[in-house]
Amino acid sequence: MAIDEGLKSELQKQGIFVLPFEQLYNWGRKSSIWPLQFGLACCAIEMIASAASRYDLARFGAEVFRATPRQADLMIVAGTVTKKMAPQVVRLYNQMPEPKYCIAMGACAISGGPFKDGYNVLKGIDRYIPVDVHIPGCPPRPEALIHAIMTLQRKIANQHLEKGQRPRWYDKNAASEYAIPAFGEHDLQPTANREVWQPPRDYRDVTLEDVKKP
Amino acid sequence: MEAIEKIKEIAAQAVPAAKIEIINSTPAAQQPALLVDREHIYAVGKFFKEDPRFQMDFCSCVTAVDYLPKADKSGCIEVVYHLYSVAQKQGPIVLKVRAPRELDQCRVPSLTPLWRACEFQEREAYDLYGVKFDGHPDLRRILMWDEFVDHPMRKDYVPPPDYEWEPTPHDDTLQRAVEEGGIMPPTAREELEKAKKK
Amino acid sequence: MDQVYKVAPQLLKFLSYLLGWLPWIGKPVAGFLSNPPAWFLLAVAIAIPILFVVSVFPGIFAYTTLVERKALGRIQNRIGPNRVGRWGLLQPIADGVKLLTKEDIVPRSADKFVHFLAPVIAVIPSVLLFSVVPVGAGLVPVDLNIGILFAFAISTASVLALFMGGWASRNKFSLLGAMRAVAQVVSYEVPMVLAAVAVVMAAGSLSTLAIAKAQGGGILNVTHWFVFRPWGFVGFILFTIGAMAESARTPFDIPEAESEIIAGYHTEYSGFKFALFQLGEYLASIAMAGITVTMFLGGYNGPGSGPGILGGLISMFWFFAKLGGMIVLTIWIRGTWPRVRVDQLMSFAWKVLLPMSIVNIVAVGMWHYIAIRPIAWVVTTLWLVLWFITLSKLAASENIEKREYRYAS
Amino acid sequence: MGFIGKGLFEGMVVTARNFVGSYFDKERLVTVQYPEERVQVPENSRTFPFLVFDKDSDPVASMRCVACKICEVECPPQCIYIVMDRDEKGKPQQRPKVFDIDISVCMQCQICVEVCPFDAIKMDNNYEKSQYGRFDELVEHLPELLKSNEFYNKIKPTEATAVDAKLKADAEKKAKKAAPAAKPAATAAKPAAPAAPKPAPVAAPTAKIAIPDDAPFTPEQRQWLSGYLSTVAASGVAPAAAAPVAGTPAAPATEAPAGNWPWHDPGLGMQRRLDLAKETPIADKLMAAMAQTDCHACGYDCRGYADAIATGAETDLSLCLPGEAETANMLKKLMQEAGKL
Amino acid sequence: MIQPLTDAKPYTLTPGSNGVIETQTLEVSIGPQHPSTHGVFRMDCVLDGESVVALKPVMGYLHRNHEQLAERMAWLGSMPYTDRLDYFNSMTNNWAYALAVEKLAGIKVPDRAEYIRVIMAELTRLLNHSCVIGFMLQDLGAWGTPLLYAFRERERILDLYEAVSGSRMMCNYMRFGGVRVNLTDENLATAKDIATRFPRFLDEFEKLLTNNEVLLARTQRVGVLPKELAINAGISGPMARASGVDYDLRKVDKYGVYGRLEFRVPLGDIGDVYDRYYIRVLEMRESIKILQQALRDIPQGPHIAPEVKLRNFKIPPGDGYGRIEGPKGELGFYLVSDEGGKQPYRYHVRPPSFINLTILEDMCVGHKVADVVVILGSVDIVLGEVDR
């Protein structure tokens, strides 16, 4: 039962601050996201630059890069996920304690990027783990990473505890561990985790007509 | 550095049994190479390394190149060694050695005992091209995972199917995306059918 | 403890006056509080120091993490956390809330019970350490006459927690971290204790209150601090190095060396257990800073500190000011120096600190028996400096040398 | 002494100076608080491409892109997808019907900007594009890509003014040449060709369709329209004149919907196209040598240009911009073989 | 008997033959995800207590098939991919590839372009050496302070790169026959300002580090690399010069206009981690000298050879090898073009950090785990270049 705004502002006038549990949790998680110290390629250097002096991720309380997945809440997949590295990435994501988020930073992490046609490159990490925010760019500027972290904070801010809209880590039977692919003779087995990887079936061509009628 | 022909004579005298030819590069590059047969590449390499006139003690680059069989030429895998001399600061001597493309006969004597620099690069040539180096201390795959069986950098390698979401397909990705029933712009699918009909 | 007995009745009277106006339960409660039975008075007298220690020092821990992140930021030309609350003031609270609501993972192959027990044991000794730290003039939670002995006995118990944590997680890196922690704390315990012995000899008593009282007097209550004695200054340096090694702060943070063995013994701890480990670690370093302040920097003595209400308050101010100074010093060192290697740490402890602390004890003896002050100053200083030079020559590892670099022709 | 020495304290002095300095000296506190303050991004900083159109009133018509697919071919990660717009008769318009850029693959290398002969695609510098979804949100279609020239001038002033000046200069040069209706002026073969296809009056005796002066067109549009109408008129009249010597049935009207020319596909290599057109008449061989993009950079479409060369109406063999020197040399070789030159 | 870990052999504490307690080695994989492996690089270490008994490097976690992709693209198409090889020094990667193609096709580069290339390469060298020292200190445990000072200077250089080429890290700035955009006077002014400001930063950096006793104790006599092994193992760059190998391609090949600029090449003699650190500091000082000379006498003129075509650029059939002195060592490109000429038939990169890792085991055996991390830091590897 979310408290309605009218009553809340009324109480506020009297000096009583009503803070439902949900907002307290979200505020706590939002304002102290500890990313996992996990860099793959060039985007990792831009991630370090965003934690460096000029762009300073510390202002958001997110500069504590924890080396162990047990104490991290955010995995920033910064760089190309190759097929040889994919099992390790999924295992790391499984090892993180539950209210965990994932940012796919850079074209390579989203879709394999410029190296899409390589034989050893995974076409995007969301074939195996659910990704919350995608940042296009090769590499995205440090401001783009900070903008993404603010987008993630907005997403955390409106998570709810009510029955219907609960995030996955509140209900018992939702998966918090994702299948780790095995090394096959020619490719990873399986090539994608079907529960996580669901491309849209209908693809509509956007043509000139959409330009004419806005 | 003397002219390449002179080097060829010196090498021929030093290792009489070796069959050495000269292959020249593009006219502008002026880096002719010495093609040596498989049995004597080790002896020639040892000569260039120890001979006081050359002292080639720095093996800079080891590359495998896959030549597909053509109408006139039969296919082969060529391993190219670029040797430099740190002591006398001399330009490259390029040694080439060829091996047939079939996996079981693709064997070349390793030069790692002469130059430690070749260790990783020969392992990479084995991993990506399938050239087995006899005498290499630790011939394992270096870049691909151990359970991988193919040699992916060969010209006739076909990567596994992975074309489910292709918003911008072109020529062969378009071909493979249509075969695997991937999701792509409908106009691209019609275009391909039309081209097939023609 | 005796002042608390005097204070408790007045406090209860004030409380009863406060609750008096409550409509129907006010009267009986006020009556009960104004003349309390003996057992209730004792309970309140015990409750006040416990409440004080459990609320003030974890608060100091929370805001030490904030000061640390902002100070490290300022050293590195950036601003620390400033978007959570006014100047980032709510950052520690946010960290706490997040760590509390984190899933608590216990590795499958871990030894469940030991894995659970380790953080608890990490916190208990650190909190107990505060019972002997004199916060103000006469204000010490428990006035033990063997205060310093109790402090050292308890502080070694935290090593158990580190090893249990490392061993129970069944993780190779945490095992390495645990072994390093044991070796380090054991080998730094000895020079620390011997440095404290010097102070105990000078103050003539083990009780921290007495040591603090011994440093009172002199101009503005400052000149009698032990740190202004030659042997006191050396003792201060030895004790600070030992304290930093004890609580694994840079340059001795080898047990959880992030760049070598991931996060050392608390690699497998997540959420609230990790927060408990951090709490234990930081409380231990604050408590050690408190003991250093008590033994060498004159505890609560400072200009204006005295027995009365006002003097007590000023003395508390001085104690917390000096405590803050020590914490800032550790943060400053953390932002500057690289980490020492394990074997160098050991050789430094056994070959340099231990002999110096023994020499220091001899210096205190000399100081005590040479009646004329100036001669005592000269003799002890000479004695200490001579030993300092010989030891540094002996222990200086041979490979450190200045090098010249040539240029290619 | 083993450890406590001069060097350690020098280091402490440096960090202390930085700590104190951060409160006074601008040099020692370099943080730019991103959402409130922003780093002044230099002018030619680049993130993702966008398409330029000239007039706000009608973006579709005034789009500079003529769908010649040079950028699609040259893009290293192949993340551009273009479909040529055809009217109901199947005749190629000079506009892309579909122009997608998959920004989840784009590597921001601006090679498409470099190779575009019509300055139709430029690099934006907006970097705030993080999305929750990954599939359709990260494929930019025409509505998101099309941006006005004013926007281009706003984000990149110097570069935009230089491009506008060049376009205006080309337009005037063509207008001056086209006025006396002399031999079609060879536009400069340098890679940056003019945007509007120049009106090449075909030798065939067709009256130049005059456009009323009060029609609401800018001079530049007038050029383009007249060129376009002349080709339409020319195609309507000239099939007979283009009858090749070899007697095979003349190809249908040059503007006929894409006939069954197997080689008419920009993706095929030059060699393959010529093999497909081996036994065909000289006009088809010439057409096979073109770049098959029907981009009208030469003033005709591929078929029209081939016929013009075959009939001798067009002597300049280097007008095929996308084909560049390769097509020009091949045309010269074919003409020598056919003994026409 | 104590329950063994998943794969380890059971611990036996029975006294060995000579009465010594038989201990058991510990296999630890300092794995693809580790705070100080500078990316996804793995070392399988066998530890006896703290000291290393054996060490096998494992790579390939960032093998992005750059060479196969290059064989399907035009010559110019793989120029932006060279930025992603060693993602710290995109300018020198571009230069190495452009130099190799120019050598193959025989293209003459105008003088102004050569000077611009020298300026950009030396700026990259400054940036790379300062960041490497920063990362090495991070491995030594200094909580990011030297690293963030180095990144503060790096931001200044990246601003110049962005103003000139459009992107901070992936410049894609050099073309065959010169550079894509000419340097305006304002860019030259910022470059001069960087050249004057960098020595002050270097002095502060040295004061913080060079005679810091903990650093001296941790790095002297650690990871010693003898001179003959360095030459035989093909080690190049500052790592070789720290062992006394006098081989700097700017002096040996005299490519570009390095023949006209005078600068010195610092050489160490023991070849341990401290030498590699200090050689990089001295090389930064030499680079500043080169930068000032290049900025002083940069001529006017075209910034690119006009006759080089942008599209359908063809190279006559044949092969060739071009190399430059990158900040990490000798970066070479071996290119083979067949008769089609529009695409490279074989495109091979000779990466310095991949070959400098050959002797990692020889340097690390016998040292502690803490030293292995520092030695890897001093070797200065970037995984984009190691795995290509």
Coordinates of N, CA and C in Angstrom, one line a residue, chain C residues 52-53 57 128-136 139-142 147 151 208-209 286-294 300 319 323:
Chain C
F52 N 27.3 5.2 25.7 CA 28.2 6.2 25.1 C 29.2 5.5 24.1
V53 N 29.8 4.4 24.5 CA 30.8 3.7 23.7 C 30.1 3.2 22.4
F57 N 31.5 5.8 19.2 CA 32.6 5.3 18.4 C 32.2 4.7 17.0
L128 N 35.5 -3.8 22.9 CA 36.0 -3.9 24.3 C 37.2 -3.0 24.5
L129 N 38.0 -2.8 23.5 CA 39.2 -1.9 23.7 C 38.8 -0.6 24.2
F130 N 37.6 -0.1 23.8 CA 37.2 1.3 24.2 C 36.9 1.4 25.7
S131 N 36.8 0.2 26.4 CA 36.4 0.3 27.8 C 37.5 0.9 28.6
V132 N 38.8 0.8 28.1 CA 39.9 1.4 29.0 C 40.4 2.7 28.4
V133 N 39.7 3.2 27.4 CA 40.3 4.5 26.8 C 39.6 5.7 27.6
P134 N 40.4 6.5 28.3 CA 39.9 7.6 29.1 C 39.5 8.8 28.1
V135 N 38.2 9.0 28.0 CA 37.7 10.0 27.0 C 37.8 11.4 27.6
G136 N 37.7 11.6 28.9 CA 37.8 12.9 29.4 C 38.5 12.9 30.8
L139 N 36.7 10.5 33.0 CA 35.6 9.8 32.3 C 36.2 8.6 31.5
V140 N 36.2 7.5 32.2 CA 36.6 6.3 31.5 C 35.6 5.2 31.7
P141 N 35.1 4.5 30.7 CA 34.0 3.6 30.9 C 34.3 2.6 32.1
V142 N 35.5 2.0 32.0 CA 35.8 1.1 33.1 C 37.2 1.4 33.7
G147 N 44.7 -1.4 33.0 CA 44.1 -1.0 31.7 C 44.9 -1.4 30.5
A151 N 44.1 -4.0 27.5 CA 44.0 -3.5 26.1 C 44.8 -4.5 25.2
T208 N 45.1 3.4 32.6 CA 45.2 4.4 31.6 C 44.9 5.8 32.2
L209 N 44.0 5.8 33.2 CA 43.6 7.1 33.8 C 44.9 7.6 34.5
I286 N 40.8 2.9 15.5 CA 40.4 4.1 16.2 C 40.8 3.9 17.7
A287 N 40.6 2.7 18.2 CA 40.9 2.4 19.6 C 42.4 2.5 19.8
M288 N 43.2 1.9 18.8 CA 44.6 2.0 19.0 C 45.1 3.5 19.0
A289 N 44.4 4.2 18.1 CA 44.8 5.7 18.1 C 44.4 6.3 19.4
G290 N 43.3 5.9 20.0 CA 42.9 6.4 21.3 C 44.0 6.0 22.4
I291 N 44.5 4.8 22.3 CA 45.5 4.4 23.3 C 46.8 5.2 23.1
T292 N 47.2 5.3 21.8 CA 48.4 6.1 21.5 C 48.3 7.5 22.1
V293 N 47.0 8.1 21.9 CA 46.8 9.5 22.4 C 47.0 9.5 23.9
T294 N 46.4 8.5 24.5 CA 46.4 8.4 26.0 C 47.8 8.3 26.5
Y300 N 43.6 13.3 27.8 CA 42.7 14.4 27.7 C 43.3 15.7 28.1
F319 N 40.6 15.4 23.8 CA 40.9 14.0 23.5 C 40.4 13.7 22.0
L323 N 42.5 12.5 18.7 CA 42.1 11.3 18.1 C 41.9 11.6 16.6

